[in-house]
PDB file of C-alpha atoms in Angstrom:
ATOM      1  CA  GLU A   1     155.605  95.590  78.390  1.00 86.00           C
ATOM      2  CA  ASP A   2     153.462  93.763  76.091  1.00 95.00           C
ATOM      3  CA  VAL A   3     150.416  91.169  76.838  1.00 96.00           C
ATOM      4  CA  PHE A   4     150.353  88.380  74.900  1.00 96.00           C
ATOM      5  CA  TRP A   5     147.294  86.565  74.385  1.00 95.00           C
ATOM      6  CA  ILE A   6     145.447  83.559  72.973  1.00 95.00           C
ATOM      7  CA  THR A   7     141.672  82.734  72.511  1.00 92.00           C
ATOM      8  CA  SER A   8     139.917  80.925  70.814  1.00 90.00           C
ATOM      9  CA  THR A   9     138.389  81.367  66.814  1.00 86.00           C
ATOM     10  CA  ASN A  10     135.314  82.538  67.848  1.00 82.00           C
ATOM     11  CA  LYS A  11     136.919  84.624  70.820  1.00 82.00           C
ATOM     12  CA  GLU A  12     133.966  82.957  73.406  1.00 87.00           C
ATOM     13  CA  LYS A  13     137.022  81.547  75.230  1.00 93.00           C
ATOM     14  CA  ILE A  14     140.782  83.219  76.904  1.00 95.00           C
ATOM     15  CA  ILE A  15     143.070  80.617  76.579  1.00 96.00           C
ATOM     16  CA  TYR A  16     145.796  82.766  77.778  1.00 97.00           C
ATOM     17  CA  ILE A  17     146.711  86.242  78.968  1.00 97.00           C
ATOM     18  CA  SER A  18     149.816  87.081  80.458  1.00 97.00           C
ATOM     19  CA  LYS A  19     150.017  89.549  83.687  1.00 97.00           C
ATOM     20  CA  ALA A  20     150.616  92.884  81.703  1.00 97.00           C
ATOM     21  CA  TYR A  21     147.087  92.185  80.817  1.00 96.00           C
ATOM     22  CA  GLU A  22     146.669  93.786  84.114  1.00 96.00           C
ATOM     23  CA  LYS A  23     149.059  96.436  83.947  1.00 96.00           C
ATOM     24  CA  ILE A  24     147.209  97.828  80.497  1.00 95.00           C
ATOM     25  CA  TRP A  25     143.885  97.243  81.006  1.00 95.00           C
ATOM     26  CA  GLY A  26     143.690  97.509  84.754  1.00 95.00           C
ATOM     27  CA  ARG A  27     141.714  94.609  84.833  1.00 95.00           C
ATOM     28  CA  SER A  28     142.472  91.286  86.417  1.00 95.00           C
ATOM     29  CA  CYS A  29     143.636  88.218  84.204  1.00 96.00           C
ATOM     30  CA  GLU A  30     141.299  86.263  86.010  1.00 96.00           C
ATOM     31  CA  SER A  31     137.863  88.688  85.132  1.00 94.00           C
ATOM     32  CA  LEU A  32     138.921  88.656  82.073  1.00 94.00           C
ATOM     33  CA  TYR A  33     139.225  84.625  81.729  1.00 95.00           C
ATOM     34  CA  GLU A  34     135.743  84.601  83.498  1.00 94.00           C
ATOM     35  CA  ASP A  35     134.029  86.773  80.768  1.00 93.00           C
ATOM     36  CA  PRO A  36     135.653  86.781  77.690  1.00 90.00           C
ATOM     37  CA  TYR A  37     134.315  90.182  76.220  1.00 87.00           C
ATOM     38  CA  GLN A  38     135.568  92.327  79.105  1.00 87.00           C
ATOM     39  CA  TRP A  39     138.629  93.829  76.913  1.00 86.00           C
ATOM     40  CA  VAL A  40     135.970  94.946  74.057  1.00 87.00           C
ATOM     41  CA  ASN A  41     134.070  96.715  76.662  1.00 89.00           C
ATOM     42  CA  ALA A  42     136.685  98.407  77.802  1.00 94.00           C
ATOM     43  CA  ILE A  43     137.738  99.677  74.494  1.00 95.00           C
ATOM     44  CA  HIS A  44     136.735 103.853  73.832  1.00 96.00           C
ATOM     45  CA  GLU A  45     133.106 103.416  71.533  1.00 95.00           C
ATOM     46  CA  ASP A  46     134.707 105.712  69.164  1.00 96.00           C
ATOM     47  CA  ASP A  47     137.246 103.035  68.596  1.00 96.00           C
ATOM     48  CA  ARG A  48     134.866  99.939  68.829  1.00 93.00           C
ATOM     49  CA  GLU A  49     133.479  99.292  65.281  1.00 93.00           C
ATOM     50  CA  ALA A  50     136.960  99.406  64.320  1.00 92.00           C
ATOM     51  CA  VAL A  51     138.137  96.741  66.532  1.00 90.00           C
ATOM     52  CA  ARG A  52     134.695  94.521  65.526  1.00 87.00           C
ATOM     53  CA  ILE A  53     135.653  94.606  62.000  1.00 87.00           C
ATOM     54  CA  ALA A  54     139.073  93.654  62.750  1.00 85.00           C
ATOM     55  CA  SER A  55     138.253  91.040  65.292  1.00 81.00           C
ATOM     56  CA  ILE A  56     136.048  89.504  62.636  1.00 78.00           C
ATOM     57  CA  LYS A  57     138.919  89.404  59.888  1.00 77.00           C
ATOM     58  CA  GLN A  58     141.610  88.039  62.297  1.00 76.00           C
ATOM     59  CA  ILE A  59     139.775  84.179  62.131  1.00 74.00           C
ATOM     60  CA  ALA A  60     141.636  84.169  58.643  1.00 74.00           C
ATOM     61  CA  GLU A  61     143.938  87.205  58.557  1.00 81.00           C
ATOM     62  CA  GLU A  62     147.183  89.105  60.284  1.00 86.00           C
ATOM     63  CA  TYR A  63     145.950  92.219  61.557  1.00 86.00           C
ATOM     64  CA  ASP A  64     147.305  95.337  63.502  1.00 91.00           C
ATOM     65  CA  LEU A  65     145.558  97.789  64.708  1.00 93.00           C
ATOM     66  CA  GLU A  66     145.657 100.998  67.301  1.00 96.00           C
ATOM     67  CA  TYR A  67     143.031 101.395  69.730  1.00 96.00           C
ATOM     68  CA  ARG A  68     141.669 103.297  72.837  1.00 97.00           C
ATOM     69  CA  ILE A  69     141.227 101.438  76.247  1.00 97.00           C
ATOM     70  CA  ILE A  70     139.206 103.656  79.261  1.00 96.00           C
ATOM     71  CA  ARG A  71     140.822 102.078  82.567  1.00 96.00           C
ATOM     72  CA  PRO A  72     138.530 101.389  85.613  1.00 95.00           C
ATOM     73  CA  ASN A  73     139.352 105.032  87.377  1.00 96.00           C
ATOM     74  CA  GLY A  74     138.656 106.470  83.404  1.00 96.00           C
ATOM     75  CA  GLU A  75     142.512 106.959  82.192  1.00 96.00           C
ATOM     76  CA  ILE A  76     142.664 106.175  78.549  1.00 96.00           C
ATOM     77  CA  ARG A  77     145.373 104.474  77.309  1.00 97.00           C
ATOM     78  CA  TRP A  78     146.597 103.786  73.499  1.00 97.00           C
ATOM     79  CA  VAL A  79     146.689  99.855  71.942  1.00 97.00           C
ATOM     80  CA  ARG A  80     148.534  98.711  69.590  1.00 96.00           C
ATOM     81  CA  ASP A  81     147.152  95.528  68.525  1.00 95.00           C
ATOM     82  CA  ARG A  82     148.701  92.849  66.564  1.00 93.00           C
ATOM     83  CA  GLY A  83     147.101  89.120  65.801  1.00 91.00           C
ATOM     84  CA  PHE A  84     147.032  86.325  63.331  1.00 90.00           C
ATOM     85  CA  PRO A  85     145.226  83.150  63.369  1.00 90.00           C
ATOM     86  CA  ALA A  86     147.131  80.381  64.681  1.00 90.00           C
ATOM     87  CA  GLN A  87     146.639  77.107  62.433  1.00 87.00           C
ATOM     88  CA  ASP A  88     146.696  72.708  64.367  1.00 88.00           C
ATOM     89  CA  LEU A  89     149.115  69.960  62.552  1.00 91.00           C
ATOM     90  CA  ASN A  90     145.928  69.576  60.126  1.00 92.00           C
ATOM     91  CA  GLY A  91     145.810  73.249  58.295  1.00 87.00           C
ATOM     92  CA  GLU A  92     142.299  74.212  60.556  1.00 88.00           C
ATOM     93  CA  TYR A  93     142.396  77.552  62.672  1.00 87.00           C
ATOM     94  CA  THR A  94     141.498  76.694  66.242  1.00 88.00           C
ATOM     95  CA  GLN A  95     143.756  79.806  67.492  1.00 92.00           C
ATOM     96  CA  ILE A  96     144.207  83.251  67.084  1.00 92.00           C
ATOM     97  CA  VAL A  97     146.988  84.627  69.101  1.00 94.00           C
ATOM     98  CA  GLY A  98     148.645  87.912  69.472  1.00 94.00           C
ATOM     99  CA  VAL A  99     150.258  91.026  71.251  1.00 96.00           C
ATOM    100  CA  ALA A 100     148.830  94.437  72.276  1.00 96.00           C
ATOM    101  CA  ARG A 101     151.605  96.741  73.301  1.00 97.00           C
ATOM    102  CA  ASP A 102     150.494 100.017  75.356  1.00 97.00           C
ATOM    103  CA  ILE A 103     151.231 103.099  72.848  1.00 97.00           C
ATOM    104  CA  SER A 104     150.023 106.188  75.084  1.00 96.00           C
ATOM    105  CA  GLU A 105     153.720 107.565  75.491  1.00 95.00           C
ATOM    106  CA  GLU A 106     154.491 107.447  71.907  1.00 94.00           C
ATOM    107  CA  LYS A 107     151.125 109.112  71.052  1.00 93.00           C
ATOM    108  CA  ARG A 108     151.832 112.032  73.385  1.00 93.00           C
ATOM    109  CA  PHE A 109     155.205 112.117  71.706  1.00 92.00           C
ATOM    110  CA  VAL A 110     153.565 112.180  68.582  1.00 91.00           C
ATOM    111  CA  LYS A 111     150.895 114.226  69.523  1.00 91.00           C
ATOM    112  CA  MET A 112     153.176 117.189  71.309  1.00 92.00           C
ATOM    113  CA  ILE A 113     155.673 116.727  68.104  1.00 94.00           C
ATOM    114  CA  LEU A 114     153.091 117.857  65.733  1.00 93.00           C
ATOM    115  CA  ASP A 115     151.633 120.519  67.962  1.00 91.00           C
ATOM    116  CA  LEU A 116     154.971 121.479  68.168  1.00 92.00           C
ATOM    117  CA  ASN A 117     155.262 121.498  64.848  1.00 92.00           C
ATOM    118  CA  THR A 118     151.862 123.476  64.756  1.00 92.00           C
ATOM    119  CA  ASN A 119     153.381 125.959  66.810  1.00 92.00           C
ATOM    120  CA  LEU A 120     156.643 126.304  64.873  1.00 91.00           C
ATOM    121  CA  GLU A 121     154.240 126.643  61.457  1.00 93.00           C
ATOM    122  CA  ALA A 122     151.961 129.352  63.344  1.00 90.00           C
ATOM    123  CA  LYS A 123     155.316 131.511  64.674  1.00 93.00           C
ATOM    124  CA  VAL A 124     156.692 130.967  60.676  1.00 93.00           C
ATOM    125  CA  LEU A 125     153.524 132.099  59.114  1.00 92.00           C
ATOM    126  CA  GLU A 126     153.766 135.188  61.797  1.00 92.00           C
ATOM    127  CA  ARG A 127     157.711 135.975  61.177  1.00 93.00           C
ATOM    128  CA  THR A 128     157.055 135.959  57.718  1.00 92.00           C
ATOM    129  CA  GLU A 129     154.273 137.954  57.503  1.00 92.00           C
ATOM    130  CA  ASP A 130     156.197 140.889  59.669  1.00 90.00           C
ATOM    131  CA  LEU A 131     159.073 140.385  57.325  1.00 91.00           C
ATOM    132  CA  ARG A 132     156.625 140.629  54.491  1.00 92.00           C
ATOM    133  CA  LYS A 133     155.319 143.848  56.697  1.00 92.00           C
ATOM    134  CA  ALA A 134     159.391 145.060  57.041  1.00 91.00           C
ATOM    135  CA  ASN A 135     159.995 144.431  53.537  1.00 92.00           C
ATOM    136  CA  GLU A 136     156.752 146.371  52.345  1.00 92.00           C
ATOM    137  CA  GLU A 137     157.593 149.470  55.033  1.00 91.00           C
ATOM    138  CA  LEU A 138     161.371 148.961  53.601  1.00 90.00           C
ATOM    139  CA  LYS A 139     160.511 149.792  50.079  1.00 91.00           C
ATOM    140  CA  ASN A 140     157.816 152.524  50.959  1.00 89.00           C
ATOM    141  CA  ALA A 141     160.703 154.201  53.085  1.00 90.00           C
ATOM    142  CA  PHE A 142     163.327 153.703  49.905  1.00 91.00           C
ATOM    143  CA  ILE A 143     160.454 155.226  47.438  1.00 91.00           C
ATOM    144  CA  LYS A 144     160.604 157.853  49.909  1.00 92.00           C
ATOM    145  CA  GLN A 145     164.006 158.127  49.925  1.00 92.00           C
ATOM    146  CA  GLU A 146     164.288 158.658  46.179  1.00 92.00           C
ATOM    147  CA  LEU A 147     161.791 161.456  45.953  1.00 90.00           C
ATOM    148  CA  VAL A 148     163.716 163.154  49.133  1.00 90.00           C
ATOM    149  CA  MET A 149     166.845 162.672  46.612  1.00 91.00           C
ATOM    150  CA  THR A 150     165.321 163.863  43.183  1.00 90.00           C
ATOM    151  CA  GLU A 151     163.697 166.804  45.108  1.00 91.00           C
ATOM    152  CA  LEU A 152     166.847 167.715  46.823  1.00 89.00           C
ATOM    153  CA  GLU A 153     168.811 167.284  43.067  1.00 90.00           C
ATOM    154  CA  ASN A 154     166.333 169.459  41.767  1.00 88.00           C
ATOM    155  CA  THR A 155     166.759 172.453  44.780  1.00 90.00           C
ATOM    156  CA  GLN A 156     170.478 172.155  44.315  1.00 91.00           C
ATOM    157  CA  ASP A 157     169.887 172.621  40.240  1.00 88.00           C
ATOM    158  CA  HIS A 158     167.180 175.526  40.699  1.00 90.00           C
ATOM    159  CA  LEU A 159     169.635 176.907  43.865  1.00 88.00           C
ATOM    160  CA  LEU A 160     172.717 176.666  41.350  1.00 88.00           C
ATOM    161  CA  ARG A 161     171.067 178.217  38.501  1.00 88.00           C
ATOM    162  CA  SER A 162     169.657 181.004  41.045  1.00 87.00           C
ATOM    163  CA  GLU A 163     174.103 181.405  42.624  1.00 88.00           C
ATOM    164  CA  LYS A 164     174.820 181.463  38.556  1.00 86.00           C
ATOM    165  CA  MET A 165     172.243 184.044  37.965  1.00 87.00           C
ATOM    166  CA  ALA A 166     173.153 186.273  41.087  1.00 86.00           C
ATOM    167  CA  ALA A 167     176.860 186.369  39.915  1.00 85.00           C
ATOM    168  CA  LEU A 168     175.602 187.328  36.451  1.00 85.00           C
ATOM    169  CA  GLY A 169     173.912 190.051  37.555  1.00 85.00           C
ATOM    170  CA  GLN A 170     177.297 191.371  40.543  1.00 87.00           C
ATOM    171  CA  LEU A 171     179.487 190.353  37.244  1.00 84.00           C
ATOM    172  CA  ALA A 172     176.296 192.531  35.079  1.00 82.00           C
ATOM    173  CA  ALA A 173     176.723 195.575  37.592  1.00 83.00           C
ATOM    174  CA  GLY A 174     180.229 195.282  38.149  1.00 82.00           C
ATOM    175  CA  MET A 175     181.091 195.637  34.457  1.00 82.00           C
ATOM    176  CA  THR A 176     178.018 198.825  34.868  1.00 81.00           C
ATOM    177  CA  HIS A 177     180.212 200.615  37.315  1.00 77.00           C
ATOM    178  CA  GLU A 178     183.250 199.623  35.749  1.00 79.00           C
ATOM    179  CA  LEU A 179     182.064 200.913  31.956  1.00 76.00           C
ATOM    180  CA  LYS A 180     180.050 204.166  33.861  1.00 76.00           C
ATOM    181  CA  THR A 181     183.290 205.642  35.316  1.00 75.00           C
ATOM    182  CA  PRO A 182     185.684 206.273  32.244  1.00 70.00           C
ATOM    183  CA  LEU A 183     182.410 206.492  30.089  1.00 69.00           C
ATOM    184  CA  GLY A 184     181.124 209.372  32.739  1.00 71.00           C
ATOM    185  CA  ALA A 185     184.169 211.334  32.792  1.00 71.00           C
ATOM    186  CA  ILE A 186     184.446 211.115  29.416  1.00 74.00           C
ATOM    187  CA  VAL A 187     181.212 212.765  28.936  1.00 73.00           C
ATOM    188  CA  SER A 188     181.928 215.375  31.607  1.00 73.00           C
ATOM    189  CA  SER A 189     184.804 216.792  29.606  1.00 72.00           C
ATOM    190  CA  ASN A 190     182.929 217.330  26.400  1.00 66.00           C
TER     191      ASN A 190
END
């Protein structure tokens, strides 16, 4: 529910304020009629200067401003306040007309989305780092495997040469034995 409001251009008089003011500001409309600056006192201290500047400008131009208010119970609410100067039949600015809306839920959802986004970005960074480490470990394992495979191939070559030498040695020993036996018979017969 929006607050519809009309003030004098100097802001010294509230001409009209809708009942939604009571719901959003937590103050009565009567108290605002009695003290037209009451709504300003409810504005969060950090936002007052921006609202003051916008109030000065709204005498001659439209404005659209978001600010925080503090309700009597201490609850902080966000308000989007839009207004524009209204002219009378002579073209003179005589009133400022506006609409204020409680946007606290929207702000809460935006904050929630930003928080979720921040958490998601942190998780993505964490996961990216985990993947980088896993990739590095995989590279190192691949390099180790390459070294092991090279060593295994060298060992196989060495073993193959050793087996060839052993086979050649057995062949030579067998040939020597085969040659010695007939030669031994020839030498002993002479």
